[in-house]
XYZ file of C-alpha atoms in Angstrom:
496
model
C 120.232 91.711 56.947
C 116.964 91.224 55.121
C 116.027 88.163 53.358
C 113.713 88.768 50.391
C 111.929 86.270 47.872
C 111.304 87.785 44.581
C 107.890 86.902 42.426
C 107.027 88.140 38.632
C 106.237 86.288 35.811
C 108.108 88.212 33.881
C 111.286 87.480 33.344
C 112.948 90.919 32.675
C 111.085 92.340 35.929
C 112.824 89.561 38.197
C 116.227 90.563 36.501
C 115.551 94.295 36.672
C 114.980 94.370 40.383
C 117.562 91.821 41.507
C 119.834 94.251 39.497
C 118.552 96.736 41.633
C 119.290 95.073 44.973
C 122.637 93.602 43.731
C 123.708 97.318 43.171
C 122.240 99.747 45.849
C 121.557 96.888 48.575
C 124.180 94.297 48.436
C 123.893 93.596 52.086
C 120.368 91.855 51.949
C 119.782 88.349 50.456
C 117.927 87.353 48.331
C 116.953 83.700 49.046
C 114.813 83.216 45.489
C 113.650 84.947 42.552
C 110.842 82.953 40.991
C 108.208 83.360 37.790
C 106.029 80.605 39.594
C 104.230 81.139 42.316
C 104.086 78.286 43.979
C 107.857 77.509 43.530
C 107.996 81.028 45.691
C 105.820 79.521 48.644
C 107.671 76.244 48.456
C 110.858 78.273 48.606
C 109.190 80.419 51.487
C 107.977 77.894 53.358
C 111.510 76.225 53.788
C 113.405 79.313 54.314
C 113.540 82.265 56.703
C 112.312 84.933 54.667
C 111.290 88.602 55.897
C 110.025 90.165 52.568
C 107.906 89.238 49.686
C 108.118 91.480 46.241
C 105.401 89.825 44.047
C 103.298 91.089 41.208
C 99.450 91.302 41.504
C 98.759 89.742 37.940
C 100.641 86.278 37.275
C 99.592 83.029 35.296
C 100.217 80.838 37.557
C 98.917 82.334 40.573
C 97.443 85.604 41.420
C 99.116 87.903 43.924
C 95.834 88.169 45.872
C 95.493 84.597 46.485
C 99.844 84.566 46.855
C 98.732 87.069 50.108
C 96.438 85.202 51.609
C 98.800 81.863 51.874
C 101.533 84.169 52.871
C 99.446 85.564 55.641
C 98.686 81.849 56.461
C 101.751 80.282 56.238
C 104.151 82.929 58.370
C 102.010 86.606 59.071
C 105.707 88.121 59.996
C 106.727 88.443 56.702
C 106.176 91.669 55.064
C 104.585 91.357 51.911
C 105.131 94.143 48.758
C 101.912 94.460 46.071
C 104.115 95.335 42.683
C 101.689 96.676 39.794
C 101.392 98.430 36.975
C 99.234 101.896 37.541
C 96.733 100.546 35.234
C 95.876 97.515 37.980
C 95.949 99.819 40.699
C 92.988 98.872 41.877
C 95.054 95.224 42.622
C 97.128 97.175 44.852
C 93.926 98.875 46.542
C 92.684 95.397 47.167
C 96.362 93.948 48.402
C 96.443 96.355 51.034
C 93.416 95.577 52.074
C 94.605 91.650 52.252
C 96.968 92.526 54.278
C 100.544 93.786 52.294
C 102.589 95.793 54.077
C 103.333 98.367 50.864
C 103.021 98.734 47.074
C 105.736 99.405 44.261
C 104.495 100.472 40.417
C 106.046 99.714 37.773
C 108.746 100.241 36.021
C 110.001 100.646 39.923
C 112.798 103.197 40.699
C 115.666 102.248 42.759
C 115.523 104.790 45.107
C 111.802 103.739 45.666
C 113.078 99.697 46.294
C 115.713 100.857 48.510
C 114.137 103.213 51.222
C 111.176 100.698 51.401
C 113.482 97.984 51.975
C 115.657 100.164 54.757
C 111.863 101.102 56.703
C 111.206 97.498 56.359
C 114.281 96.802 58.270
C 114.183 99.290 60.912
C 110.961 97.828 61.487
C 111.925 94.209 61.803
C 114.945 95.004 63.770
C 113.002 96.963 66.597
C 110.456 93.804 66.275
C 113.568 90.990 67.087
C 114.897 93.769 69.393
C 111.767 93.823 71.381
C 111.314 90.296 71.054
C 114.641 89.691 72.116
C 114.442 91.849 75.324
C 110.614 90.262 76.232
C 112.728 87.071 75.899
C 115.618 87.842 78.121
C 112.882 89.836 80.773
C 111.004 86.220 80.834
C 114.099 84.772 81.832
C 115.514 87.173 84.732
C 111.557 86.890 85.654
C 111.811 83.496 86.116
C 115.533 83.386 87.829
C 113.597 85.991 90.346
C 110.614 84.119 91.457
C 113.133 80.994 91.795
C 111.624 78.997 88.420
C 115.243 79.024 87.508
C 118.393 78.631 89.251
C 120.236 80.623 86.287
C 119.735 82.652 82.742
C 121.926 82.744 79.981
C 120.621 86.448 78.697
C 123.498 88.761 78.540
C 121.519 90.908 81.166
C 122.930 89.335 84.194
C 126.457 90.060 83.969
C 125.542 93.341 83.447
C 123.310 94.349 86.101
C 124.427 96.550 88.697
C 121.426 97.268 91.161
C 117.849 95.880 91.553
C 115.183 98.315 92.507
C 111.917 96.870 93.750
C 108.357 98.987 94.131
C 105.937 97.451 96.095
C 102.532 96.425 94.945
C 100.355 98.322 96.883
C 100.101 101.452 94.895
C 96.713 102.735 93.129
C 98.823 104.166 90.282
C 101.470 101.589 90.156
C 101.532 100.957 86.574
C 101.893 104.740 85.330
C 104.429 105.107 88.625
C 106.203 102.212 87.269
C 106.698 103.479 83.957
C 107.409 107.345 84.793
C 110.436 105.640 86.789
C 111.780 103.329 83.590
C 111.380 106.444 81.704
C 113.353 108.808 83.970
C 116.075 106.359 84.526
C 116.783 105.414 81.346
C 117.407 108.854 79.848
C 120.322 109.471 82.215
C 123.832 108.790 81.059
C 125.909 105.231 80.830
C 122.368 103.676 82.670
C 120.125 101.265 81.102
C 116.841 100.489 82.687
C 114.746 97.248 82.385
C 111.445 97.347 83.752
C 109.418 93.643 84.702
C 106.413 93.215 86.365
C 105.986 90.519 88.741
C 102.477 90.002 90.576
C 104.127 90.929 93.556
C 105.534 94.700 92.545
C 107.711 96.560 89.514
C 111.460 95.350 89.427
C 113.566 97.588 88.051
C 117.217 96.085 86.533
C 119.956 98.873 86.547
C 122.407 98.030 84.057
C 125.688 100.756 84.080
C 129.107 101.026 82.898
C 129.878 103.453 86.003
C 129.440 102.979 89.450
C 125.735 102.920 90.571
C 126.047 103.807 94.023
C 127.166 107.326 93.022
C 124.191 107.731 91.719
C 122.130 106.947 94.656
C 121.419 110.473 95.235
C 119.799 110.893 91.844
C 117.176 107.892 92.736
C 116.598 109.463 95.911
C 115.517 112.996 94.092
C 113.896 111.256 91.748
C 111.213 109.848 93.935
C 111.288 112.878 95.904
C 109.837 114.207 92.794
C 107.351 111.204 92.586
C 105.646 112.296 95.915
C 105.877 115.788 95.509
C 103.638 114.977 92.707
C 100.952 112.685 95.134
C 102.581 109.171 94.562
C 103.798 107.784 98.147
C 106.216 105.463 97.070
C 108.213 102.662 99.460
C 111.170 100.934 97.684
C 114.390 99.396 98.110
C 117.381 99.100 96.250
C 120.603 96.935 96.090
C 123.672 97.187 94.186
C 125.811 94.631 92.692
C 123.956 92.275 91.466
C 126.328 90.254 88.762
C 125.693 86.975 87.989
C 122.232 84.752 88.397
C 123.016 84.315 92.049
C 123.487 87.646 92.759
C 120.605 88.922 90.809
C 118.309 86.504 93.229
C 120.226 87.889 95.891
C 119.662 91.592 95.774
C 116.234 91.266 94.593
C 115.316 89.217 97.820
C 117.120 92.211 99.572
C 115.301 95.376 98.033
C 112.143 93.095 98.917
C 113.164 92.827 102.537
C 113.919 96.489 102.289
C 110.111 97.444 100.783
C 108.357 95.222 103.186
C 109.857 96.672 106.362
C 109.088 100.107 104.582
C 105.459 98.792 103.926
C 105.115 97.525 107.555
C 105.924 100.667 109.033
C 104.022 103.262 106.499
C 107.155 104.450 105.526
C 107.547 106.452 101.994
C 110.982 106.466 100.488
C 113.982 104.707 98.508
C 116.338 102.831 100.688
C 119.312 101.043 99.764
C 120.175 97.819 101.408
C 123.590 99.377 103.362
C 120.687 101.984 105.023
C 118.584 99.394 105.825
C 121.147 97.652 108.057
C 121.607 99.970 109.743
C 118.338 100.610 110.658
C 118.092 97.020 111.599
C 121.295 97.083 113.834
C 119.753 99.825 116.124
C 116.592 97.690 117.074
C 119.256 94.844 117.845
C 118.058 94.971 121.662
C 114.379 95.662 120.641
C 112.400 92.788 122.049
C 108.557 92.121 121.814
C 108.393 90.058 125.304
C 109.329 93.383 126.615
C 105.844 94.254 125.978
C 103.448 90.913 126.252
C 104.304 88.883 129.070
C 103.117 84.990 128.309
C 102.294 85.014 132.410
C 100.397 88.327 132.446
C 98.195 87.248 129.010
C 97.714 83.084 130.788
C 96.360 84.457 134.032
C 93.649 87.147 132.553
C 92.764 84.157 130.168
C 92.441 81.449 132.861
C 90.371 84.230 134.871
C 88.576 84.850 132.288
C 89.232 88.699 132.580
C 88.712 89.207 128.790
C 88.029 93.335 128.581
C 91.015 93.517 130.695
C 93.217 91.583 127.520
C 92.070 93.583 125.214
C 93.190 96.975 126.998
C 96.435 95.689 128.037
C 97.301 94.687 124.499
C 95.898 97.689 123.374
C 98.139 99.814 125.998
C 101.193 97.184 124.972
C 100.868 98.553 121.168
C 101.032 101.883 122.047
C 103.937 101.669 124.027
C 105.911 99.863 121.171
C 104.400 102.777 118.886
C 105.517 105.481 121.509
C 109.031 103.838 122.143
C 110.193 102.379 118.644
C 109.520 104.234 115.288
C 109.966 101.897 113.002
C 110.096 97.957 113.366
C 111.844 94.691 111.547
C 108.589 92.846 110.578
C 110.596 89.590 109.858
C 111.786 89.895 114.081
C 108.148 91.059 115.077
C 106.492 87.952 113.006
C 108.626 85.663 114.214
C 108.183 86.983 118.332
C 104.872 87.369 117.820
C 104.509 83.587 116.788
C 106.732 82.548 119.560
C 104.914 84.022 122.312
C 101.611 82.938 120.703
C 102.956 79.494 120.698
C 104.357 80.262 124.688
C 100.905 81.017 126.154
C 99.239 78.038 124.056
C 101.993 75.383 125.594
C 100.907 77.163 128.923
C 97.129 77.066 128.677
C 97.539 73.056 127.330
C 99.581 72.641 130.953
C 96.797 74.156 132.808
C 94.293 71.745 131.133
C 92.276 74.601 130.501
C 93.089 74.418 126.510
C 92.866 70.646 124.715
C 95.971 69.673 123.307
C 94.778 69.079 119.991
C 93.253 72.412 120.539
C 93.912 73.737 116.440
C 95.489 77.895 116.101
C 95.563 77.959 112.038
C 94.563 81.298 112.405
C 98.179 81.845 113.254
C 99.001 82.325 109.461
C 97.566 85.775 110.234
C 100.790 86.793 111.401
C 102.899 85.642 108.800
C 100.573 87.168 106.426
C 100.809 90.782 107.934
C 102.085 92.871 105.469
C 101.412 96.165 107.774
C 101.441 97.457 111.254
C 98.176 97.296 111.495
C 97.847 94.017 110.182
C 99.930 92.356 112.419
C 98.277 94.538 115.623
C 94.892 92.844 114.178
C 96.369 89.346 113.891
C 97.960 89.440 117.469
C 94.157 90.442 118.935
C 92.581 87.511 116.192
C 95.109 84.855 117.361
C 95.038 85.638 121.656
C 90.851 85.719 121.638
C 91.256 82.523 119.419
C 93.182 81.511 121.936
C 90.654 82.545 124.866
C 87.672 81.416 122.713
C 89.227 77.903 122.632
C 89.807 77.540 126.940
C 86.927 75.670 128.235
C 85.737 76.984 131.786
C 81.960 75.998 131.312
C 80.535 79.679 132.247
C 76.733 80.194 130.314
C 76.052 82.137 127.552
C 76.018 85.826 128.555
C 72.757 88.315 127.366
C 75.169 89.704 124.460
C 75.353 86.542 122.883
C 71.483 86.006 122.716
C 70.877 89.197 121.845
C 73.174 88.665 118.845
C 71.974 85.626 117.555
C 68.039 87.348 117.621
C 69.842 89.594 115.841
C 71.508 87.343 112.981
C 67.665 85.749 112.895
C 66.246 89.249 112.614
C 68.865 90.337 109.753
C 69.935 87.027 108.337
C 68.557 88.468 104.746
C 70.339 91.399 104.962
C 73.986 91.584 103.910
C 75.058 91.654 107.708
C 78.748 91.093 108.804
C 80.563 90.765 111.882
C 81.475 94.029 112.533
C 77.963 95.175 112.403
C 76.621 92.461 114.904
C 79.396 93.312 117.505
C 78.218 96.986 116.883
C 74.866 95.878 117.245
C 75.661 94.514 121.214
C 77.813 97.596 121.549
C 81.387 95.131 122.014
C 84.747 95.457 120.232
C 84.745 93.218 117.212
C 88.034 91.348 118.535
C 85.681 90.721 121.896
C 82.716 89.541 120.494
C 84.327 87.390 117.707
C 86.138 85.096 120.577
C 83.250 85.388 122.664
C 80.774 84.212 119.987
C 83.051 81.185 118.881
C 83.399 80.437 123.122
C 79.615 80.111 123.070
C 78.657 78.821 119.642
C 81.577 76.863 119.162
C 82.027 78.289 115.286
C 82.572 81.691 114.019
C 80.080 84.129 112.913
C 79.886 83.730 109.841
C 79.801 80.070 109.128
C 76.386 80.349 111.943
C 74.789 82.783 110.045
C 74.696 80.516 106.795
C 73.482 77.879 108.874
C 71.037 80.455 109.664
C 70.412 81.300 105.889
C 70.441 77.716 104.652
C 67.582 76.963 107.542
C 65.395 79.429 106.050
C 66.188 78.686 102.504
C 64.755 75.108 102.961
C 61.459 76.598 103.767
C 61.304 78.781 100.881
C 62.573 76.151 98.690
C 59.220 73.508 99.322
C 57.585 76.498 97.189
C 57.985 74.724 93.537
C 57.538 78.105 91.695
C 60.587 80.087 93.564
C 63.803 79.681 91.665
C 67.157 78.977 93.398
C 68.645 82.328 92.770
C 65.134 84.040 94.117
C 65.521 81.951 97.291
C 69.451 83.008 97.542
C 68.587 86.569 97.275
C 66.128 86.185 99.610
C 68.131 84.463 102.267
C 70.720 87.178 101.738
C 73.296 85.533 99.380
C 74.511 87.731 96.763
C 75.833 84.891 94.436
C 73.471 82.071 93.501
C 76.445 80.078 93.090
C 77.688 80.842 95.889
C 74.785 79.772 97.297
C 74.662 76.177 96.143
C 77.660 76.020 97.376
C 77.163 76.416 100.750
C 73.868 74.961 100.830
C 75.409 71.376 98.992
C 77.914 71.671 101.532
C 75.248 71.897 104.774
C 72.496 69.811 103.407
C 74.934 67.387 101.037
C 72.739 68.070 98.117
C 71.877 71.083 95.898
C 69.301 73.349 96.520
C 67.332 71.872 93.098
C 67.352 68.629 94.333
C 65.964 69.528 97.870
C 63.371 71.588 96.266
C 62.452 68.653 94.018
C 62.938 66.061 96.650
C 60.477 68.494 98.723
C 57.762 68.390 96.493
């Protein structure tokens, strides 16, 4: 229903068109017809109101200025020039001011009513939209865990949760290609959100969803056939608030041990146990004995690690297709925590001795991501034993190398390259002999030099970061405040 304010001067006009709408459009209100202006915006201002019919040429006020304290006061409304043809150029000018449409007088009532049934169409797909951006908000927020529970309509209704990972290039146009195909099947209603972490998906139907599992599964067969290499996971019955949180933490358990693995596919959650069940006796100690990895650290036999772990991985490749990276996470951590408890009984590790670099593990969102965090957190491990040996030739002829290079935009890879190691070698190696990693060295490095440039009073700080090799000026400061406890400017004025 549309509420409308009425404004002419004239008398006869106000009757004429409330005649109009009594007649053709009895189901819209009108909340005030009014020969005064501001009696109209006093009216308006106090009332929900959706459209304004007001004349362009009035005593009291014109219908120019009427438009701009409309657009002021509440911009939603829509806002109807009415003018003789001989002021047309008042309606040229309305427009321009921002009125949604025009009516000349004498006005027909076919004319009043279709404008009034597009203006409704229009404001009902605007509260419909608003409505649903609303309710998404909310199941958003019952998701993430910002809310225990929603009072939108949607929840009851939802029968599945589909989840797509965030990983994909094309995610967005993937995302909505999938809304669009779902929703123009039969008795199923698709609502799309966005979270930071991947496209949800909320499968409302009146019939049973997991018949229809077979049409998902086609339809991102027909995703990849077309390039996209899609991992997600889907779970049905997902009534209530609860059970919405429920299935959406499933279909993310699903897409992350898809992710892990480099698998591309829909699975549903009663797929995915059973997938789990059949790596029920799959065990990573199996692979990494804590003894084996305690005495090649205590001997120091560090090439020798680094192939065994290597030869460990690709026996779990060779033997077991597809892992649980919530059981692999957790092992890994345990073991890691094993061999530390070990090396602190051996007194060859301190007992304060800190592993943050553990949250590597937990972080690994792929295979390869957790085969790099095992190799980060064991030569962490090694880097941290103390058996007093001297600095071997690689580790001088890296540092002349970081002095050589230090304005260059050098990394670690290319250093360990440089002495012909593995990175994962040299990385423990150069934090056994340096006692700090790579990187924080060769800003000691740059800062060094940068305090010799800087007793030069007509360099600027940002020509003295590029020089040292800093990208960022900022940046710079940064780490030059937090070396030197000042700023650069102030050691260069300090300097002088």
């Amino acid at each position: 229903m549309l509420r409308i304010v009425l404004v002419d001067d004239e008398n006869t006009a106000l009757k004429g068109i409330c005649y109009i709408l009594k007649k053709f459009c009895p189901q819209y209100q009108v909340v005030g017809a009014f020969e005064d202006g501001w009696e109209a915006l006093d009216c308006i201002q106090k009332n929900e109101v959706d459209v304004v019919i007001t004349d362009m040429k009035m005593d009291t006020i014109q219908g120019i200025d009427l438009i701009d304290k409309l657009k002021e006061m509440k911009p939603e409304i829509r806002v109807v020039a009415l003018s003789a043809y001989s002021d047309f150029e008042y309606v040229r000018l309305a427009m321009k001011r921002g009125a949604s449409d025009y009516l000349l007088k004498p006005c027909r009532h076919q004319d009043i009513v279709n404008l009034l049934q597009h203006f409704e169409k229009e404001i009902n797909a605007r509260k419909s939209q608003q409505l649903k951006e609303e309710m998404l908000q909310e199941i958003s927020a019952v998701l993430t865990g910002e809310k225990e529970k929603c009072e939108c309509f949607l929840e009851d209704n939802v029968k599945a949760v589909l989840f797509q990972p965030r990983n994909e290039n094309d995610r967005e146009p993937v995302a909505g290609r999938i809304a669009e195909l779902l929703s123009e099947q039969e008795d199923v209603e698709c609502f799309a959100l966005n979270l930071p972490e991947g496209s949800v998906f909320l499968l409302s139907s009146l019939g049973s969803l997991e018949g229809s599992l077979p049409l998902y599964q086609k339809l991102f067969q027909d995703m990849a056939h077309k390039g996209h290499c899609l991992s997600a996971g889907i779970c049905f019955k997902a009534q209530g608030s609860f059970g919405l949180r429920v299935s959406y933490e499933r279909t993310r358990l699903i897409t992350g041990y898809l992710k892990f693995n480099g698998i591309c596919r829909l699975l549903d959650w009663e797929k995915y146990q059973v997938y789990l069940q059949r790596l029920q006796d799959f065990h990573l100690y199996h692979y990494f004995s804590i003894e084996q990895i305690v005495q090649m650290i205590r001997k120091s036999e560090d090439q020798d690690l680094l192939k065994m772990l290597e030869k460990s991985f690709r026996r779990v490749s060779s033997d077991v297709k597809a892992l649980d990276p919530v059981r692999i996470r957790q092992e890994s951590l345990e073991i890691l925590v094993g061999i530390k408890r070990r090396l602190q009984e051996d007194q060859i590790l301190k007992s304060d001795a800190d592993l943050g670099i553990m949250h590597l593990i937990d972080r690994a969102e792929t295979r390869r991501q957790w085969e790099d965090a095992v190799k980060s957190c064991l030569f962490e491990l090694y880097a941290a034993c103390e058996n007093g040996h001297d600095r071997p030739k690689f580790i001088l002829e890296a540092l002349n190398y970081i002095e050589a290079n230090y304005m260059n935009d050098i990394n670690v890879q290319e250093v360990a390259d440089a002495v012909f190691l593995n990175i994962w070698y040299f990385s423990a190696q150069f934090k056994k002999y340096t006692g700090q990693n790579m990187t924080k060295y060769l800003n000691q490095v740059r800062i060094k030099h940068a305090k010799e440039l800087l007793k030069d009073k007509n360099l600027k700080v940002y020509q003295v970061a590029e020089m040292v090799g800093f990208q960022d000026a900022t940046y710079f400061s940064t780490v030059f405040k937090a070396i030197e406890k000042k700023t650069p400017k102030k050691y260069q004025q300090d300097s002088q």
